Short mmCIF file of C-alpha atoms and ligand atoms in Angstrom, two decimals:
data_model
loop_
_atom_site.label_atom_id
_atom_site.label_comp_id
_atom_site.label_asym_id
_atom_site.label_seq_id
_atom_site.Cartn_x
_atom_site.Cartn_y
_atom_site.Cartn_z
CA MET A 8 -0.49 -0.04 0.07
CA LEU A 9 2.20 2.56 -0.65
CA ASN A 10 1.92 5.94 -1.81
CA THR A 11 3.82 7.23 -4.52
CA ASP A 12 1.54 4.73 -7.17
CA ILE A 13 2.92 4.72 -10.48
CA ARG A 14 0.47 2.74 -11.70
CA LEU A 15 -1.32 0.85 -14.35
CA ASP A 16 -4.24 2.40 -14.82
CA GLU A 17 -5.19 5.65 -12.64
CA PRO A 18 -7.81 4.41 -10.64
CA SER A 19 -10.99 7.02 -10.56
CA ALA A 20 -12.60 5.39 -8.27
CA ALA A 21 -14.00 7.56 -5.54
CA SER A 22 -11.46 8.01 -2.93
CA ALA A 23 -14.00 6.68 -0.25
CA THR A 24 -13.88 2.82 -2.38
CA ARG A 25 -10.16 4.00 -2.58
CA LYS A 26 -9.74 3.72 1.57
CA ARG A 27 -12.18 1.19 2.18
CA LEU A 28 -10.41 -1.65 -0.25
CA GLY A 29 -7.18 0.15 0.30
CA GLN A 30 -6.49 0.37 -3.43
CA TYR A 31 -3.09 1.62 -3.36
CA MET A 32 -1.30 -0.16 -6.27
CA THR A 33 2.24 -0.83 -6.49
CA PRO A 34 4.69 0.66 -7.87
CA THR A 35 6.19 -1.99 -10.92
CA ASP A 36 9.90 -1.19 -9.46
CA VAL A 37 8.31 -2.17 -6.48
CA ALA A 38 6.49 -5.23 -7.72
CA PHE A 39 9.99 -6.17 -9.37
CA PHE A 40 11.99 -5.25 -6.48
CA LEU A 41 9.26 -8.03 -4.48
CA VAL A 42 9.46 -10.41 -7.11
CA ASP A 43 13.20 -10.75 -7.37
CA LEU A 44 13.07 -11.28 -3.54
CA MET A 45 11.82 -14.37 -4.05
CA PRO A 46 13.60 -18.02 -2.41
CA GLU A 47 14.25 -19.91 -5.21
CA GLN A 48 11.81 -23.42 -5.25
CA ASP A 49 12.51 -26.60 -7.15
CA ASP A 50 9.08 -27.24 -7.32
CA THR A 51 7.72 -29.34 -10.16
CA ASP A 52 4.61 -26.66 -10.43
CA ILE A 53 4.32 -23.22 -10.04
CA THR A 54 1.45 -22.59 -7.64
CA LEU A 55 0.76 -18.85 -7.55
CA LEU A 56 -1.90 -17.27 -5.53
CA ASP A 57 -2.08 -12.80 -5.26
CA PRO A 58 -4.62 -12.04 -3.18
CA GLY A 59 -5.85 -8.63 -3.52
CA ALA A 60 -4.83 -8.12 -6.75
CA GLY A 61 -5.77 -4.62 -7.93
CA GLN A 62 -4.58 -4.75 -11.58
CA GLY A 63 -1.77 -6.66 -11.75
CA ALA A 64 1.07 -5.80 -10.74
CA LEU A 65 2.54 -8.53 -8.66
CA THR A 66 1.43 -11.48 -10.71
CA THR A 67 2.14 -9.14 -13.85
CA ALA A 68 6.08 -8.39 -12.69
CA PHE A 69 6.16 -12.45 -11.68
CA ILE A 70 4.80 -13.97 -14.94
CA LYS A 71 8.01 -11.19 -16.72
CA LYS A 72 10.36 -12.88 -14.37
CA TRP A 73 9.38 -16.32 -14.98
CA THR A 74 9.25 -16.19 -18.42
CA SER A 75 13.11 -15.29 -18.86
CA GLN A 76 14.12 -18.10 -16.72
CA ARG A 77 14.87 -21.77 -18.46
CA PRO A 78 14.04 -24.45 -18.33
CA ARG A 79 10.34 -23.43 -16.90
CA ARG A 80 8.19 -24.65 -15.05
CA HIS A 81 3.83 -24.37 -15.62
CA LEU A 82 2.98 -21.51 -14.15
CA ALA A 83 -0.95 -21.54 -12.82
CA VAL A 84 -1.74 -18.44 -11.65
CA ASP A 85 -5.07 -17.27 -9.58
CA ALA A 86 -5.58 -13.48 -8.78
CA VAL A 87 -8.08 -12.23 -7.08
CA GLU A 88 -10.21 -9.28 -6.51
CA ILE A 89 -12.98 -7.90 -4.95
CA ASP A 90 -13.25 -4.85 -7.04
CA LYS A 91 -15.47 -4.55 -10.38
CA ARG A 92 -13.31 -2.26 -11.18
CA GLN A 93 -10.15 -3.52 -10.45
CA HIS A 94 -10.86 -7.23 -12.14
CA GLY A 95 -11.67 -5.31 -15.06
CA MET A 96 -8.14 -4.02 -15.19
CA LEU A 97 -6.90 -7.01 -13.57
CA VAL A 98 -8.02 -8.90 -16.68
CA LYS A 99 -7.11 -7.25 -19.09
CA ASN A 100 -3.51 -6.77 -18.21
CA LEU A 101 -2.87 -10.48 -17.96
CA SER A 102 -3.98 -11.41 -20.93
CA SER A 103 -2.58 -8.87 -22.50
CA LEU A 104 0.05 -10.85 -21.82
CA PRO A 105 1.68 -12.83 -24.01
CA GLN A 106 0.06 -16.36 -25.04
CA ASP A 107 2.22 -18.91 -22.69
CA GLN A 108 1.35 -23.29 -23.52
CA LEU A 109 2.92 -22.92 -20.08
CA LEU A 110 0.81 -20.38 -18.19
CA THR A 111 -2.52 -21.13 -17.31
CA LEU A 112 -4.31 -18.00 -16.01
CA GLY A 113 -7.09 -17.34 -12.99
CA THR A 114 -8.40 -14.27 -12.35
CA ARG A 115 -11.88 -14.52 -9.59
CA ARG A 116 -13.56 -11.35 -8.50
CA GLU A 117 -14.45 -12.15 -4.68
CA ASP A 118 -13.77 -11.50 -1.38
CA PHE A 119 -10.76 -13.29 -0.57
CA ILE A 120 -11.20 -13.48 3.14
CA LEU A 121 -14.74 -14.96 2.09
CA SER A 122 -13.78 -17.64 -0.23
CA ALA A 123 -10.71 -18.09 1.09
CA LEU A 124 -11.39 -19.32 4.33
CA LYS A 125 -14.38 -21.65 2.97
CA SER A 126 -11.44 -23.69 0.30
CA ASP A 127 -8.54 -25.71 1.45
CA LYS A 128 -6.58 -24.70 -1.86
CA LYS A 129 -2.79 -25.01 -1.06
CA TYR A 130 -0.37 -22.69 -2.83
CA SER A 131 3.50 -22.89 -4.08
CA HIS A 132 3.87 -19.55 -4.13
CA ILE A 133 2.29 -16.17 -2.61
CA ILE A 134 2.70 -12.55 -3.37
CA LEU A 135 0.78 -10.04 -2.25
CA ASN A 136 -0.43 -5.86 -1.16
CA PRO A 137 -3.19 -6.30 0.92
CA PRO A 138 -5.15 -4.04 1.65
CA TYR A 139 -4.78 -1.83 4.66
CA ALA A 140 -8.37 -1.49 6.51
CA ARG A 141 -10.05 -1.40 9.46
CA ILE A 142 -12.25 -4.19 9.63
CA ASP A 143 -15.30 -4.21 11.24
CA SER A 144 -15.30 -6.80 14.68
CA LYS A 145 -19.38 -7.43 13.83
CA SER A 146 -18.65 -7.94 9.78
CA PRO A 147 -18.59 -11.66 8.88
CA GLN A 148 -15.77 -11.79 7.39
CA ALA A 149 -14.31 -10.29 11.32
CA LYS A 150 -16.82 -13.09 13.15
CA LEU A 151 -15.07 -16.26 10.06
CA LEU A 152 -11.98 -15.38 11.26
CA ARG A 153 -12.48 -15.62 14.48
CA GLN A 154 -14.16 -18.89 14.55
CA GLN A 155 -11.50 -20.05 12.32
CA GLY A 156 -8.30 -18.87 14.55
CA LEU A 157 -7.34 -15.28 12.92
CA PRO A 158 -8.99 -12.13 15.04
CA SER A 159 -7.22 -9.83 12.60
CA THR A 160 -8.45 -6.26 13.22
CA ASN A 161 -7.16 -5.33 9.43
CA LEU A 162 -7.61 -6.51 6.15
CA TYR A 163 -4.14 -6.70 5.86
CA SER A 164 -3.46 -9.29 9.21
CA ALA A 165 -6.23 -10.76 7.92
CA PHE A 166 -4.91 -11.32 3.87
CA LEU A 167 -1.53 -12.39 5.34
CA SER A 168 -2.86 -14.61 7.87
CA ILE A 169 -5.20 -16.45 5.45
CA SER A 170 -2.22 -16.29 3.19
CA ILE A 171 0.20 -17.72 5.06
CA LYS A 172 -2.57 -21.04 5.72
CA SER A 173 -2.58 -21.50 2.23
CA LEU A 174 0.76 -22.10 1.82
CA ALA A 175 2.41 -25.35 0.47
CA ALA A 176 4.87 -27.28 2.44
CA ASN A 177 8.63 -25.86 1.51
CA GLY A 178 6.11 -22.32 -0.21
CA SER A 179 7.56 -19.27 -0.64
CA LEU A 180 5.83 -15.86 0.08
CA VAL A 181 6.26 -12.45 -0.32
CA ALA A 182 4.50 -9.66 1.46
CA LEU A 183 4.05 -5.87 0.80
CA VAL A 184 2.75 -4.93 4.58
CA PRO A 185 2.90 -2.33 7.25
CA ARG A 186 5.80 -2.91 10.50
CA SER A 187 3.55 -2.50 12.75
CA PHE A 188 2.75 -6.14 13.07
CA CYS A 189 5.97 -6.42 14.56
CA ASN A 190 4.69 -5.33 18.26
CA GLY A 191 1.64 -5.03 19.95
CA LYS A 192 -0.77 -6.49 21.49
CA TYR A 193 -3.12 -6.43 19.08
CA TYR A 194 -1.16 -7.94 16.59
CA LYS A 195 0.34 -10.93 18.51
CA PRO A 196 -2.02 -13.83 16.98
CA LEU A 197 -0.18 -12.48 13.99
CA ARG A 198 3.03 -12.99 15.35
CA ASP A 199 2.02 -16.48 16.61
CA LEU A 200 0.86 -18.18 13.75
CA ILE A 201 3.97 -17.25 11.62
CA LEU A 202 6.51 -18.30 14.27
CA HIS A 203 4.71 -21.31 14.58
CA GLU A 204 4.43 -22.03 10.69
CA THR A 205 7.11 -20.61 9.12
CA SER A 206 10.42 -19.26 8.62
CA ILE A 207 11.41 -15.95 8.79
CA HIS A 208 13.61 -15.72 5.77
CA HIS A 209 14.37 -12.09 4.98
CA ILE A 210 13.00 -8.21 6.15
CA HIS A 211 12.79 -5.48 3.48
CA LEU A 212 12.74 -1.43 5.32
CA PHE A 213 11.44 0.40 3.29
CA GLU A 214 12.89 3.66 5.26
CA SER A 215 11.22 6.76 3.85
CA ARG A 216 10.19 10.27 4.06
CA THR A 217 7.12 9.90 2.09
CA ASP A 218 6.28 5.78 1.72
CA THR A 219 4.15 5.02 4.04
CA PHE A 220 1.29 3.38 5.68
CA LYS A 221 -1.38 6.42 7.60
CA SER A 222 -3.62 5.51 9.99
CA ASP A 223 -4.90 7.91 12.42
CA GLY A 224 -1.97 10.10 11.92
CA VAL A 225 0.37 7.77 12.77
CA ILE A 226 3.17 7.30 10.18
CA GLN A 227 4.20 3.64 9.28
CA GLU A 228 7.18 2.25 7.85
CA ASN A 229 6.99 -0.42 5.28
CA ILE A 230 8.11 -4.00 4.76
CA ALA A 231 8.49 -7.03 2.68
CA ILE A 232 8.87 -10.13 4.50
CA VAL A 233 9.72 -13.27 2.93
CA LEU A 234 8.76 -16.03 5.35
CA ARG A 235 8.69 -19.90 3.99
CA LYS A 236 6.67 -22.76 5.53
CA ARG A 237 9.32 -24.52 6.71
CA THR A 238 10.89 -24.48 10.57
CA GLN A 239 12.50 -21.59 10.60
CA ALA A 240 15.81 -21.30 9.08
CA GLN A 241 19.14 -20.03 12.16
CA ASN A 242 19.52 -16.80 10.32
CA VAL A 243 16.73 -13.89 8.88
CA SER A 244 18.54 -12.07 6.00
CA LEU A 245 17.64 -8.32 6.72
CA SER A 246 18.33 -5.30 4.48
CA THR A 247 16.64 -1.53 3.81
CA SER A 248 17.11 0.74 0.99
CA LYS A 249 16.22 4.32 1.46
CA ALA A 250 13.08 5.83 -0.60
CA LYS A 251 13.25 5.01 -4.91
CA ASN A 252 17.01 3.96 -4.60
CA LEU A 253 15.67 -0.46 -3.99
CA SER A 254 19.06 -2.09 -4.52
CA LEU A 255 20.27 -5.27 -1.67
CA SER A 256 23.93 -3.07 -0.58
CA SER A 257 22.86 -2.63 2.93
CA LEU A 258 22.50 -6.56 3.33
CA THR A 259 22.69 -8.50 5.96
CA VAL A 260 22.36 -11.69 8.06
CA ARG A 261 20.90 -11.65 11.62
CA PRO A 262 20.80 -14.58 13.80
CA PHE A 263 16.91 -15.36 13.95
CA GLN A 264 17.15 -15.02 18.42
CA GLU A 265 18.40 -11.22 17.56
CA ILE A 266 14.71 -11.05 15.66
CA VAL A 267 13.47 -12.71 18.20
CA ARG A 268 14.47 -13.16 21.45
CA LYS A 269 14.09 -16.36 23.89
CA GLY A 270 11.95 -16.14 26.34
CA ASP A 271 9.97 -12.85 24.85
CA ASP A 272 6.33 -13.56 25.69
CA MET A 273 5.38 -10.93 23.64
CA ARG A 274 7.24 -11.88 19.81
CA VAL A 275 7.83 -8.99 19.27
CA ILE A 276 10.02 -9.24 16.01
CA ARG A 277 13.36 -6.89 16.13
CA LEU A 278 15.44 -5.44 13.21
CA PRO A 279 18.41 -4.27 14.41
CA LEU A 280 19.62 -3.15 11.44
CA HIS A 281 20.56 0.30 13.46
CA GLN A 282 23.58 -1.27 14.05
CA ASP A 283 26.92 0.97 14.16
CA CYS A 284 30.03 0.35 15.84
CA GLU A 285 28.95 3.42 18.00
CA THR A 286 26.01 2.10 18.78
CA SER A 287 26.64 -1.43 20.18
CA ARG A 288 29.87 -0.43 21.85
CA LEU A 289 27.53 -0.21 24.46
CA GLU A 290 25.95 -3.46 23.85
CA PRO A 291 27.15 -6.25 25.65
CA LEU A 292 27.71 -3.22 28.61
CA ILE A 293 24.10 -2.84 29.15
CA VAL A 294 22.76 -5.64 31.76
CA LYS A 295 19.21 -6.15 30.41
CA HIS A 296 15.92 -5.13 32.50
CA ARG A 297 12.40 -4.57 31.69
CA LEU A 298 11.19 -1.21 33.38
CA SER A 299 8.49 -3.88 34.93
CA ASP A 300 11.90 -6.58 36.85
CA LEU A 301 12.80 -2.18 37.77
CA GLY A 302 10.16 -1.25 39.72
CA LEU A 303 8.60 1.18 37.48
CA SER A 304 5.77 1.77 35.36
CA ALA A 305 4.85 3.39 31.85
CA SER A 306 1.78 5.04 31.25
CA THR A 307 -0.10 7.58 28.68
CA GLY A 308 -0.67 11.27 30.20
CA PRO A 309 -4.79 10.52 31.09
CA ILE A 310 -5.77 14.41 30.11
CA VAL A 311 -7.25 14.79 26.22
CA ASP A 312 -6.29 18.39 25.76
CA PHE A 313 -9.72 18.90 23.81
CA ARG A 314 -11.76 17.54 26.67
CA ASN A 315 -10.66 19.34 29.20
CA ARG A 316 -10.98 22.50 27.14
CA ARG A 317 -12.78 25.00 30.40
CA GLN A 318 -9.63 23.52 32.95
CA LEU A 319 -6.15 24.55 30.98
CA ARG A 320 -5.17 27.84 31.60
CA LEU A 321 -2.35 30.02 29.83
CA THR A 322 -1.26 30.86 33.76
CA PRO A 323 -1.51 28.30 36.28
CA THR A 324 -3.52 29.39 40.11
CA GLN A 325 -3.95 28.31 43.49
CA ALA A 326 -6.76 25.71 41.91
CA SER A 327 -4.74 24.25 39.24
CA VAL A 328 -1.60 21.99 39.21
CA PRO A 329 0.80 21.99 36.19
CA LEU A 330 -0.32 20.86 33.12
CA ILE A 331 3.32 18.63 31.50
CA HIS A 332 2.23 19.00 27.71
CA SER A 333 4.70 18.20 24.91
CA TYR A 334 5.58 21.23 23.96
CA HIS A 335 7.14 21.48 27.56
CA ILE A 336 9.90 18.69 26.57
CA GLN A 337 11.97 19.76 24.67
CA SER A 338 14.85 18.09 23.91
CA HIS A 339 17.03 19.92 26.11
CA ASN A 340 15.11 20.67 29.35
CA LEU A 341 12.23 20.78 30.73
CA CYS A 342 10.23 23.93 29.42
CA TRP A 343 7.49 24.93 31.87
CA PRO A 344 5.97 27.14 32.11
CA LEU A 345 5.38 28.20 28.31
CA ILE A 346 3.80 31.32 28.70
CA THR A 347 3.32 31.96 24.79
CA ASN A 348 1.46 31.38 21.53
CA GLY A 349 -1.67 30.76 23.55
CA LYS A 350 0.03 27.02 25.44
CA LYS A 351 -1.80 25.82 27.99
CA ASN A 352 0.22 25.06 31.60
CA ALA A 353 -2.34 24.50 34.58
CA LEU A 354 -4.92 22.39 35.42
CA VAL A 355 -7.69 23.97 36.93
CA LEU A 356 -8.74 20.30 39.74
CA THR A 357 -12.25 19.59 40.09
CA ASN A 358 -13.85 16.27 41.19
CA LYS A 359 -13.70 14.82 38.30
CA ASN A 360 -10.47 15.22 37.01
CA ALA A 361 -9.26 14.54 40.43
CA LYS A 362 -7.96 10.90 39.81
CA ASN A 363 -6.11 12.05 36.56
CA VAL A 364 -3.72 13.94 39.13
CA LEU A 365 -0.07 12.13 40.03
CA LYS A 366 0.94 13.44 43.92
CA PRO A 367 4.03 15.48 44.17
CA GLY A 368 7.20 13.70 43.09
CA TYR A 369 9.90 13.00 40.33
CA TYR A 370 8.53 12.00 37.51
CA ILE A 371 10.13 11.10 33.72
CA ALA A 372 7.72 13.06 30.17
CA ILE A 373 8.20 10.95 26.76
CA ARG A 374 6.76 12.52 23.84
CA ARG A 375 4.73 10.31 22.21
CA PHE A 376 5.47 11.21 18.65
CA SER A 377 8.40 11.40 17.43
CA SER A 378 9.14 11.50 13.74
CA LYS A 379 11.75 9.27 11.79
CA GLU A 380 13.49 11.66 11.12
CA GLN A 381 14.45 14.02 14.46
CA TYR A 382 17.84 13.30 15.41
CA HIS A 383 16.47 10.33 18.42
CA ARG A 384 12.65 9.36 18.25
CA ILE A 385 13.00 9.58 22.08
CA VAL A 386 13.02 12.48 23.85
CA ALA A 387 12.71 12.10 27.24
CA ASN A 388 13.41 15.18 30.15
CA PRO A 389 12.90 14.27 34.29
CA VAL A 390 9.46 16.02 36.17
CA GLU A 391 10.92 17.40 39.00
CA ALA A 392 7.69 17.79 40.77
CA ILE A 393 8.49 18.65 44.34
CA GLY A 394 7.51 21.57 46.25
CA PRO A 395 5.73 24.77 45.01
CA PRO A 396 3.54 24.61 42.19
CA PHE A 397 3.67 20.71 42.17
CA LEU A 398 2.53 20.97 46.28
CA ASN A 399 -0.50 19.95 45.10
CA GLY A 400 0.81 17.33 42.22
CA VAL A 401 1.19 16.90 38.42
CA SER A 402 -1.01 15.85 35.56
CA PHE A 403 0.23 14.68 32.11
CA GLU A 404 -1.21 15.88 29.05
CA ASN A 405 -2.00 13.11 26.81
CA HIS A 406 0.58 14.17 23.90
CA VAL A 407 2.90 12.21 26.35
CA ASN A 408 4.34 9.34 28.68
CA TYR A 409 5.22 9.49 31.53
CA ILE A 410 7.62 6.76 33.27
CA THR A 411 6.69 6.49 37.20
CA THR A 412 7.67 4.32 40.84
CA ALA A 413 4.53 1.33 40.66
CA LEU A 414 7.51 -0.22 43.23
CA THR A 415 10.92 1.57 43.44
CA GLU A 416 11.17 4.78 44.84
CA MET A 417 11.91 7.30 42.35
CA ASP A 418 14.63 9.45 43.49
CA ARG A 419 16.31 12.79 41.87
CA GLU A 420 19.20 10.17 40.80
CA LEU A 421 17.66 7.78 39.59
CA CYS A 422 13.84 9.92 37.28
CA TRP A 423 17.77 11.37 35.25
CA GLY A 424 19.64 8.45 34.74
CA LEU A 425 17.05 6.96 33.44
CA THR A 426 15.99 10.41 31.45
CA ALA A 427 19.78 10.24 30.02
CA TYR A 428 19.60 6.22 29.88
CA LEU A 429 16.74 7.30 27.42
CA ASN A 430 18.55 9.94 25.42
CA THR A 431 21.69 7.58 24.08
CA ASP A 432 22.04 7.05 20.73
CA HIS A 433 22.06 3.57 22.46
CA ALA A 434 18.44 3.68 23.65
CA ASP A 435 17.86 4.70 20.07
CA ARG A 436 18.55 2.96 18.17
CA ALA A 437 16.72 0.31 20.25
CA PHE A 438 13.59 1.94 20.00
CA ARG A 439 14.16 2.37 16.07
CA ASP A 440 14.80 -1.70 16.52
CA ILE A 441 11.49 -2.43 17.40
CA SER A 442 8.87 0.57 16.62
CA GLY A 443 8.54 1.52 12.78
CA SER A 444 5.81 4.33 13.63
CA THR A 445 5.77 7.50 14.97
CA GLN A 446 4.45 6.45 18.25
CA VAL A 447 6.52 5.96 20.98
CA ASN A 448 3.87 3.85 22.49
CA VAL A 449 3.65 2.63 26.10
CA SER A 450 4.37 -1.23 25.35
CA ASP A 451 7.25 -0.41 23.24
CA LEU A 452 9.00 1.23 26.63
CA LYS A 453 7.40 -1.44 28.73
CA ILE A 454 9.65 -3.76 25.93
CA LEU A 455 12.99 -2.11 26.02
CA ASP A 456 15.84 -3.18 28.43
CA PHE A 457 17.15 -0.80 30.58
CA PRO A 458 19.77 -1.19 33.04
CA PRO A 459 20.16 -1.92 36.53
CA LEU A 460 19.21 0.65 39.12
CA GLU A 461 22.32 1.60 40.60
CA ASP A 462 24.09 1.64 37.36
CA LEU A 463 21.01 4.26 35.90
CA ARG A 464 21.20 6.04 39.25
CA ARG A 465 24.55 6.42 38.72
CA PHE A 466 24.16 7.76 34.80
CA GLY A 467 22.00 10.42 37.27
CA ILE A 468 24.85 11.60 39.70
CA GLU A 469 27.16 12.06 36.31
CA LEU A 470 24.39 14.23 34.84
CA LEU A 471 22.95 16.33 37.43
CA LYS A 472 26.96 17.32 37.70
CA LEU A 473 26.20 18.67 33.92
CA GLY A 474 23.55 20.23 34.41
CA SER A 475 21.24 19.34 31.05
CA VAL A 476 19.54 16.36 29.98
CA SER A 477 20.52 17.43 26.31
CA PRO A 478 21.07 14.06 23.83
CA VAL A 479 25.31 15.46 23.95
CA ASN A 480 24.95 15.12 28.24
CA SER A 481 23.00 12.32 28.13
CA GLU A 482 25.07 10.63 25.96
CA LEU A 483 28.49 11.11 28.37
CA ALA A 484 26.87 11.20 31.00
CA VAL A 485 26.36 7.32 30.33
CA LYS A 486 29.20 6.98 28.78
CA ASN A 487 31.47 7.81 31.59
CA VAL A 488 29.81 5.92 34.09
CA LEU A 489 30.36 2.77 31.67
CA SER A 490 33.79 3.65 31.17
CA THR A 491 34.36 3.58 35.31
CA ILE A 492 32.06 0.66 35.95
CA HIS A 493 34.15 -1.97 32.95
CA GLY A 494 37.44 -0.50 33.71
CA HIS A 495 38.64 1.30 29.90
CA PRO A 496 37.58 4.01 28.21
CA ILE A 497 34.22 4.24 26.60
CA ASN A 498 33.82 6.48 22.93
C1 SAM B 27 -2.71 -2.66 -1.60
S1 SAM B 27 -3.63 -2.33 -3.12
C2 SAM B 27 -2.39 -4.11 -3.73
C3 SAM B 27 -3.38 -3.96 -5.46
C4 SAM B 27 -2.69 -4.74 -5.53
N1 SAM B 27 -2.31 -6.37 -5.73
C5 SAM B 27 -0.77 -4.88 -6.51
O1 SAM B 27 0.64 -5.01 -5.67
O2 SAM B 27 -1.17 -3.23 -7.02
C6 SAM B 27 -5.25 -3.75 -2.51
C7 SAM B 27 -6.37 -4.44 -3.15
O3 SAM B 27 -7.42 -5.02 -2.66
C8 SAM B 27 -8.65 -5.12 -2.97
N2 SAM B 27 -9.25 -5.07 -2.46
C9 SAM B 27 -9.49 -5.28 -1.00
N3 SAM B 27 -10.55 -6.35 -0.76
C10 SAM B 27 -10.88 -7.41 -0.60
C11 SAM B 27 -11.68 -8.02 -0.32
N4 SAM B 27 -12.20 -8.00 1.21
N5 SAM B 27 -11.36 -9.24 -1.17
C12 SAM B 27 -9.73 -9.04 -2.38
N6 SAM B 27 -9.90 -8.31 -2.54
C13 SAM B 27 -9.82 -7.04 -1.74
C14 SAM B 27 -8.48 -3.47 -2.96
O4 SAM B 27 -9.86 -3.72 -3.99
C15 SAM B 27 -6.91 -3.67 -3.65
O5 SAM B 27 -7.70 -3.39 -4.96
#
């Protein structure tokens, strides 16, 4: 579902239909790139499925590559498309390809979800750029998916799940999909299915400013995932490309254990693509703990600004508590209050919102939205909500996540130390390994690795000496402490 469409034919479909059916066609060069990712197989005959075939960009590229291969095996194509207009173009485009005795073309106009779930046909090859749109949980499709143990909230995850089920033993599948299924609880059933039924062979990340999936204003990265129906291989190929420069020049091979860690109950699919010498130098020095192991918790600010408009104030009053919004979090220090351009700085206390006000103490505030072009995706600041004007507590707006104490007492050193760690290149790289969206989710923070409390407190003491939480100071504080602990300098 790439936005930069180089279409076989510009669809004049109303944008509502286009949106509902997720009609974003694969550009020709991307289609050939995806076909080239398909592993070589030595089956006697090829059976190809293209679910949500649109105008046939993927099938056309597959057939063109197959035509050039010698010796050729019989190829039977099943291209399924729901939309009348797209289906018309599909038939036209595929029938304009040169006739070939070894080629059998099948184009069906039907709902892939309803038809495939009632069939047990298997394919040696599946290639898909599935539609991206929410599935109504009350629809017959959602019901059938649940009945068959493939619960899906989005058309793309439903198409991918059904395709995995439709893959023959040793068969190969290439899918162009948003990266969002690689973590988070909603896509856990899909990850379980992938990891149970297939071997992850290759993941290619499309790093681009414009070619993006968009959902609720959240920009997501695209990946091509190559799966084989067999037990998991020891290694996985990883590659990445920027904008239109499609190539595998960045290809690396990593152990599967780095992609899905042993003992990870969420089965997050990590893309360790951002390791350069600088950041990977810290990797072996960080003893890994989750926030919950450290007795800490992460939450999203409960005050939604547009729902609390009447309680928000530009300047704090006796009857209000300080409100921390994303604009108060700068990469050098917390800038509160921000008396400029109508920025809201305080929340008037009411009986209704009292439960959303936190008691005075130390917190780490993290912006929820970041762009991948930003220097660091995580921008963290200590919030020292102690003494006036925090005597009545503090509140966090919904564009902000915050880390606070669950069991462990959050003191000043720990607060600054966690901030320092979160603002390092190392934490940024670790974050990019697990997240491909512009949002910093609480669930992402919960699966990040953190050093032990005593190391974090030492980072804090060092950062406090440096005086501000800029990325440079944070990096310096963490490296100074780790150099001392490990007895050798870390640059
Ligand atoms: C993202 S487009 C990709 C089209 C084509 N595969 C390509 O790569 O250019 C997804 C296609 O799936 C079709 N589609 C949406 N829902 C469908 C369904 N339930 N069954 C079959 N096709 C569907 C849309 O009409 C659209 O043509």
